[in-house]
XYZ file of C-alpha atoms in Angstrom:
475
model
C 0.014 0.001 -0.083
C 1.207 3.501 -0.861
C 0.241 6.560 1.032
C 0.635 10.050 -0.687
C -0.102 13.478 0.618
C -1.392 16.183 -1.619
C -1.441 19.912 -0.602
C -3.907 21.767 -2.644
C -3.828 25.628 -2.233
C -6.825 27.441 -3.586
C -7.566 31.239 -3.624
C -9.077 31.387 -0.174
C -8.267 28.046 1.485
C -5.716 25.077 1.437
C -6.159 21.405 2.135
C -4.011 18.427 2.859
C -5.411 15.222 1.337
C -4.071 11.884 2.256
C -4.612 9.057 -0.124
C -4.075 5.254 0.060
C -3.683 3.107 -2.950
C -3.588 -0.612 -2.795
C -4.683 -3.446 -5.148
C -6.007 -1.025 -7.781
C -8.211 0.786 -5.262
C -7.903 4.428 -4.247
C -9.160 5.860 -0.902
C -8.551 9.347 0.362
C -9.508 11.816 3.038
C -8.951 15.420 3.947
C -6.750 15.577 7.037
C -6.249 19.265 7.340
C -7.945 22.447 6.043
C -6.792 26.017 6.597
C -7.440 29.593 5.435
C -5.328 31.039 2.738
C -6.113 34.777 2.683
C -3.800 37.520 1.454
C -3.029 40.439 3.738
C -2.033 44.033 3.257
C 1.715 44.544 4.100
C 4.187 47.200 2.985
C 1.546 48.715 0.598
C 0.979 45.385 -1.222
C -1.503 42.493 -1.074
C 0.786 39.497 -0.085
C 0.537 35.898 0.796
C 1.492 34.943 4.340
C 4.137 32.416 3.357
C 5.458 31.593 6.855
C 1.872 31.080 8.035
C 1.120 28.782 5.047
C 4.322 26.709 5.762
C 3.254 26.410 9.358
C -0.087 24.874 7.994
C 1.935 22.563 5.736
C 3.827 21.161 8.777
C 0.628 20.923 10.684
C -0.883 18.855 7.809
C 2.178 16.662 7.738
C 1.853 16.027 11.397
C -1.795 15.039 10.989
C -1.028 12.774 8.020
C 1.338 10.462 9.900
C 3.306 8.135 7.557
C 3.309 8.736 3.796
C 5.518 7.815 0.862
C 5.421 11.169 -1.017
C 4.125 14.692 -1.007
C 3.342 17.237 -3.600
C 1.909 20.745 -3.848
C -0.409 22.439 -6.304
C -1.435 26.113 -6.354
C -2.910 28.975 -8.423
C -0.808 30.208 -11.252
C 1.463 33.198 -11.976
C 2.622 34.108 -8.405
C 6.190 33.557 -7.047
C 8.765 34.229 -4.466
C 12.122 35.798 -5.032
C 15.188 34.409 -3.168
C 18.576 35.939 -2.510
C 21.900 34.196 -3.092
C 21.615 32.260 0.302
C 18.128 30.972 -0.647
C 16.332 33.358 1.775
C 12.896 34.653 0.703
C 13.036 38.422 -0.108
C 9.584 39.265 1.328
C 6.219 37.452 1.207
C 5.035 36.709 -2.339
C 2.761 39.448 -3.810
C -0.785 38.374 -4.589
C -1.839 38.427 -8.299
C -4.746 40.790 -7.360
C -2.355 43.461 -6.102
C -2.348 46.661 -8.166
C 1.330 46.888 -8.895
C 1.037 45.736 -12.461
C -1.322 48.594 -13.450
C -0.156 49.989 -16.803
C 2.704 47.368 -17.025
C 1.168 45.521 -19.984
C 1.136 48.749 -22.098
C 4.747 49.522 -21.230
C 5.733 46.034 -22.057
C 4.083 45.991 -25.434
C 6.114 49.004 -26.448
C 9.221 46.727 -26.171
C 7.593 43.591 -27.732
C 4.339 43.881 -29.559
C 1.314 41.752 -28.646
C 1.478 39.474 -31.605
C 5.225 38.762 -31.131
C 4.761 38.176 -27.372
C 1.856 35.807 -27.984
C 3.565 33.998 -30.807
C 6.507 33.327 -28.495
C 4.600 32.194 -25.336
C 1.039 31.337 -26.364
C -0.203 32.952 -23.186
C -3.269 35.130 -22.978
C -1.839 38.596 -22.226
C -3.161 39.546 -18.708
C -1.760 41.998 -16.202
C -1.562 39.274 -13.590
C 1.021 37.151 -15.557
C 4.374 36.556 -14.118
C 6.214 38.511 -16.784
C 4.456 41.780 -15.853
C 4.802 41.178 -12.130
C 8.620 40.832 -12.565
C 8.758 43.941 -14.583
C 6.844 45.701 -11.798
C 9.409 44.468 -9.268
C 12.270 45.736 -11.372
C 10.677 49.152 -11.823
C 9.235 49.688 -8.384
C 11.653 47.745 -6.094
C 15.099 47.993 -7.775
C 16.768 47.004 -4.564
C 14.797 43.752 -4.348
C 15.381 43.122 -8.021
C 19.150 43.584 -7.538
C 19.234 41.098 -4.707
C 17.034 38.461 -6.389
C 18.972 35.397 -7.560
C 16.259 32.839 -7.947
C 12.515 33.031 -8.710
C 10.336 30.055 -7.651
C 6.550 29.801 -8.445
C 4.400 29.058 -5.464
C 4.303 25.260 -5.628
C 8.078 25.074 -6.218
C 8.522 27.605 -3.324
C 6.690 25.275 -0.939
C 8.854 22.295 -2.146
C 11.975 24.381 -1.633
C 10.988 25.400 1.827
C 10.205 21.719 2.779
C 13.356 20.080 1.391
C 15.569 22.691 -0.465
C 14.438 21.598 -3.976
C 15.502 23.892 -6.727
C 13.194 23.023 -9.685
C 10.476 24.570 -11.777
C 7.596 22.268 -12.881
C 6.452 22.884 -16.424
C 2.698 23.385 -16.010
C 3.175 26.175 -13.596
C 5.853 27.743 -15.744
C 3.420 27.876 -18.611
C 1.216 30.359 -16.791
C 4.039 32.882 -16.775
C 4.166 34.447 -20.294
C 7.901 33.497 -20.149
C 7.812 29.858 -21.486
C 8.348 29.157 -25.161
C 5.173 27.466 -26.325
C 6.988 25.424 -28.985
C 10.217 24.238 -27.244
C 8.720 24.236 -23.637
C 11.898 25.984 -22.461
C 12.349 29.578 -21.252
C 11.639 31.870 -24.175
C 14.978 33.440 -25.022
C 13.179 35.984 -27.215
C 11.067 37.324 -24.276
C 13.969 37.141 -21.761
C 16.236 39.039 -24.179
C 13.691 41.754 -25.060
C 13.074 42.500 -21.354
C 16.640 41.889 -20.132
C 15.608 39.274 -17.666
C 18.527 36.854 -16.912
C 17.687 33.185 -17.482
C 19.761 32.426 -14.356
C 16.861 33.780 -12.302
C 14.913 30.611 -13.072
C 15.194 27.156 -11.728
C 15.774 24.219 -14.093
C 12.525 23.021 -15.674
C 11.272 19.577 -14.824
C 8.326 17.518 -16.112
C 5.157 16.778 -14.019
C 5.713 13.900 -11.812
C 9.413 14.419 -11.157
C 10.941 13.565 -7.837
C 12.756 16.793 -6.700
C 13.718 15.957 -3.195
C 13.100 14.053 0.126
C 11.597 15.026 3.463
C 12.066 12.569 6.358
C 12.198 9.586 3.985
C 9.256 10.613 1.789
C 9.754 11.754 -1.739
C 8.998 15.286 -2.668
C 7.365 15.210 -6.047
C 6.672 18.051 -8.512
C 3.245 16.824 -9.555
C 1.507 19.399 -11.748
C 2.181 22.615 -9.913
C -0.712 24.481 -11.599
C -3.994 23.391 -9.926
C -5.855 23.606 -13.211
C -3.544 21.011 -14.702
C -3.884 18.755 -11.759
C -7.725 19.006 -12.255
C -7.387 18.222 -15.919
C -5.140 15.310 -15.164
C -8.127 13.777 -13.273
C -10.540 14.263 -16.200
C -12.368 10.963 -16.300
C -12.261 9.201 -19.646
C -12.648 12.273 -21.852
C -14.307 11.821 -25.233
C -12.599 12.804 -28.453
C -14.602 16.068 -28.760
C -14.908 16.881 -25.085
C -14.227 20.240 -23.626
C -13.342 20.821 -19.925
C -14.219 23.415 -17.399
C -12.021 23.672 -14.324
C -14.418 25.603 -12.192
C -13.376 27.277 -8.985
C -12.523 30.869 -8.078
C -11.356 31.032 -11.676
C -13.019 29.223 -14.558
C -10.681 27.733 -17.129
C -12.511 26.333 -20.098
C -10.638 24.546 -22.823
C -9.647 21.374 -24.640
C -6.571 19.215 -25.069
C -4.562 19.687 -28.249
C -1.307 18.145 -29.572
C 0.155 21.468 -30.682
C -0.206 25.082 -29.563
C -2.301 27.634 -31.483
C -0.235 30.819 -31.826
C -2.070 32.733 -34.459
C -3.147 36.451 -34.305
C -6.815 35.305 -34.206
C -6.047 33.189 -31.159
C -4.509 36.173 -29.360
C -7.381 38.440 -30.252
C -9.751 35.785 -28.880
C -7.708 35.867 -25.715
C -7.094 32.076 -25.673
C -4.116 30.587 -23.873
C -1.824 27.682 -24.482
C -0.875 25.951 -21.235
C 1.078 22.690 -20.709
C -0.846 19.797 -19.378
C 0.688 17.133 -17.042
C 0.672 14.659 -19.926
C 2.641 16.986 -22.172
C -0.351 18.030 -24.330
C -1.448 21.579 -24.813
C -4.478 22.713 -22.720
C -5.908 25.363 -25.006
C -8.148 27.391 -22.863
C -9.873 30.599 -21.804
C -9.300 32.154 -18.381
C -12.669 33.444 -17.024
C -13.410 34.948 -13.607
C -15.527 32.156 -12.047
C -16.972 31.425 -8.657
C -14.973 34.440 -7.214
C -18.161 36.532 -8.153
C -20.319 34.407 -5.978
C -17.708 34.036 -3.165
C -16.938 37.702 -2.934
C -20.652 38.693 -3.129
C -21.373 36.400 -0.209
C -18.392 37.989 1.689
C -19.702 41.473 0.899
C -23.291 40.563 2.196
C -21.673 39.008 5.300
C -19.688 42.330 5.920
C -23.147 44.103 5.668
C -24.577 41.783 8.304
C -26.446 39.372 6.044
C -24.900 35.850 6.303
C -26.140 33.521 3.450
C -24.999 29.932 2.722
C -24.246 28.963 -0.850
C -27.408 26.999 -0.870
C -29.323 30.080 0.276
C -27.834 32.031 -2.589
C -28.751 29.389 -5.127
C -32.415 29.420 -3.886
C -32.503 33.170 -4.033
C -31.193 33.056 -7.694
C -33.917 30.485 -8.581
C -36.595 32.673 -7.117
C -35.514 35.709 -9.283
C -36.882 36.426 -12.750
C -34.725 34.871 -15.455
C -32.641 36.409 -18.311
C -33.044 40.124 -17.453
C -29.505 41.480 -16.879
C -26.040 40.230 -17.658
C -22.374 41.201 -16.901
C -19.122 40.330 -18.592
C -17.390 38.407 -15.710
C -13.993 39.470 -17.102
C -14.640 43.146 -16.876
C -11.700 44.578 -14.843
C -14.158 45.952 -12.327
C -14.723 42.455 -10.906
C -11.090 41.528 -10.366
C -10.319 43.328 -7.002
C -11.868 42.264 -3.673
C -14.754 44.316 -2.464
C -18.351 45.187 -3.227
C -19.068 42.825 -6.211
C -22.793 43.249 -5.915
C -22.424 47.022 -6.269
C -20.235 46.581 -9.307
C -22.705 44.152 -10.811
C -25.395 46.906 -10.445
C -23.061 49.568 -11.911
C -22.199 47.353 -14.905
C -25.890 46.844 -15.663
C -26.658 50.530 -15.189
C -23.791 51.529 -17.456
C -24.873 49.130 -20.209
C -28.570 50.213 -20.125
C -29.951 47.087 -18.598
C -32.409 46.570 -15.804
C -30.484 46.990 -12.574
C -30.645 43.940 -10.244
C -31.575 45.155 -6.785
C -32.120 42.181 -4.595
C -29.593 39.631 -3.562
C -31.508 37.079 -5.615
C -31.493 39.330 -8.697
C -27.705 39.828 -8.292
C -27.083 36.126 -8.017
C -29.341 35.308 -10.996
C -27.388 37.863 -13.024
C -24.074 36.284 -12.006
C -25.205 32.681 -12.664
C -26.624 33.449 -16.046
C -23.696 35.569 -17.081
C -21.280 32.726 -16.286
C -23.336 30.312 -18.360
C -23.391 32.791 -21.209
C -19.625 33.426 -20.947
C -19.052 29.627 -21.035
C -21.039 29.407 -24.259
C -19.102 32.341 -25.627
C -15.774 30.733 -24.807
C -16.767 27.421 -26.417
C -17.565 29.193 -29.622
C -14.230 30.959 -29.537
C -12.464 27.697 -28.974
C -14.455 26.133 -31.859
C -13.512 29.020 -34.116
C -9.791 28.688 -33.333
C -9.601 24.845 -33.518
C -12.291 23.854 -35.968
C -13.673 21.464 -33.300
C -17.327 20.972 -32.544
C -17.648 20.042 -28.840
C -19.967 17.214 -27.902
C -19.838 17.615 -24.122
C -18.396 19.780 -21.365
C -16.754 18.141 -18.314
C -16.974 20.353 -15.235
C -14.202 19.687 -12.722
C -13.650 20.993 -9.218
C -15.906 22.964 -6.825
C -18.227 24.145 -9.605
C -19.272 20.559 -10.155
C -21.286 20.804 -6.877
C -23.239 23.733 -8.225
C -26.243 22.081 -9.786
C -27.818 25.297 -10.931
C -24.735 26.439 -12.770
C -24.302 23.129 -14.490
C -27.991 23.072 -15.564
C -27.841 26.579 -16.865
C -24.610 25.875 -18.748
C -26.098 22.776 -20.416
C -29.207 24.709 -21.435
C -27.363 27.842 -22.675
C -24.536 25.880 -24.570
C -26.897 23.215 -25.833
C -24.516 20.368 -24.932
C -24.464 17.797 -22.096
C -22.630 18.933 -19.007
C -20.817 16.128 -17.038
C -20.056 17.352 -13.520
C -17.277 15.663 -11.485
C -15.151 14.775 -9.802
C -15.540 17.610 -7.374
C -12.082 16.850 -5.943
C -10.428 16.841 -9.337
C -7.429 18.980 -8.350
C -6.413 16.816 -5.292
C -7.095 13.631 -7.248
C -4.869 14.795 -10.183
C -2.056 15.664 -7.715
C -2.548 12.168 -6.144
C -2.447 10.409 -9.543
C 0.693 12.144 -10.567
C 2.405 11.097 -7.396
C 1.309 7.524 -7.816
C 2.648 7.614 -11.470
C 5.994 8.993 -10.084
C 6.098 6.170 -7.613
C 5.456 3.535 -10.335
C 2.073 2.577 -8.940
C 0.097 3.816 -11.890
C 1.494 3.284 -15.439
C 0.577 6.637 -16.891
C -2.135 9.342 -16.889
C -4.403 7.353 -19.217
C -4.531 4.510 -16.666
C -5.037 6.996 -13.870
C -7.961 8.647 -15.704
C -9.535 5.243 -16.096
C -9.048 4.727 -12.325
C -10.928 8.042 -11.635
C -13.668 7.146 -14.035
C -14.260 3.899 -12.281
C -14.250 5.246 -8.724
C -15.599 8.792 -8.789
C -19.337 9.605 -9.353
C -20.333 12.191 -11.978
C -23.675 13.840 -12.711
C -24.923 14.493 -16.219
C -27.097 17.580 -17.071
C -28.853 17.271 -20.418
C -29.529 20.472 -22.378
C -33.086 21.786 -22.674
C -35.114 24.992 -23.034
C -32.497 26.721 -25.185
C -34.785 29.229 -27.036
C -34.799 31.862 -24.254
C -31.026 31.463 -23.846
C -30.507 32.039 -27.655
C -32.268 35.357 -27.512
C -30.282 36.360 -24.355
C -26.970 35.276 -26.034
C -27.551 37.566 -29.028
C -27.793 40.501 -26.609
C -24.959 39.187 -24.443
C -22.474 39.228 -27.416
C -23.056 42.997 -27.701
C -22.035 43.760 -24.135
C -19.239 41.148 -23.629
C -15.617 41.979 -24.489
C -14.260 39.951 -27.383
């Protein structure tokens, strides 16, 4: 029997999942859960890295004996280390405002088509490239002392065992990785005078990078999205996936990247999957809109559960008002319900007043944006998608899955809910030689994890809404 420990860090919480694998059977349990909330420090929104490492050690203590451990996190964020390996300040959160205006400055050095053709990454201010440029401009002393940059999952591994490696899937979120060679883009590094020595050696998903008290430390798939996709149960040939949590990442697997000007204008991204394929996808603000609305109402003294919010949405009139989830107004923390109302007011729509009307607007807007993204993927790849697999926390949201099926007109297959942790576990078992490859691992997930299927229906109203939605949404 093998026991593996997976640390999965989300945008607001982290978990330690202990799995046992024996005789072809997989069992797992959550042994530790903790908050993962950024804090204001020195004028920036930062992650509490020392506090998070304390939670890692607490999870290890609760887990007892295990054969290996691995970390997965959100993308793009990193820590900078000095020549002794000491962290030069807590990592800055991607929602921090330090990259304001940085994209425009960068594109004067390397234009958008050239940057996209080199990296295949959707050009977003949160990307690692623009964060690094912000450090160099705003904190020259820190930049001068920085000798190593490690993405968050690699930073956790480094803190645990001294590992010095950069796993490929997390690197592909950075706008620094060459989409063709899967090495650091010399064109980008040269254009922005970023030394390649700043980066740790690249390693493939499932590489053993160190040891902690007799257990192997494994670089699974550092990017949580790629862990989730690794656990995609028996995907069909023309299936799309939706990794749905704080962010929604909707895409499909391809053999080669798509680096055309059309692909850049559609804001589609080429990320590396744990199996070496390209995950061609759209980044969409996801359940953040619901999570932050709930937090805002709690701050105002109204404490709703997620089930309460779903019921309020169901009771509200359908298909009245919509937002573009990816409007920049919705990125920062704060009064999301107020911003929903302002967006609708600004675009000449009925303004949702009640909590239920705001929630209905958010739910329907997400479903419409998913349809919009599916059509963009079809346009760029020539594929016609026969189903959409929803992975992660969004798989629990029956209302969102039903709305998406109705709006997009294709079946939605929801599950596994714990896809990210399961993908992390599968990749560890592969590294340990217990599972032959990811294909075998996916078959194991399909046989052991329940999924729920939502068939499409009632599309006429959605079609009318979608024609209007295309007018207000950003291309």
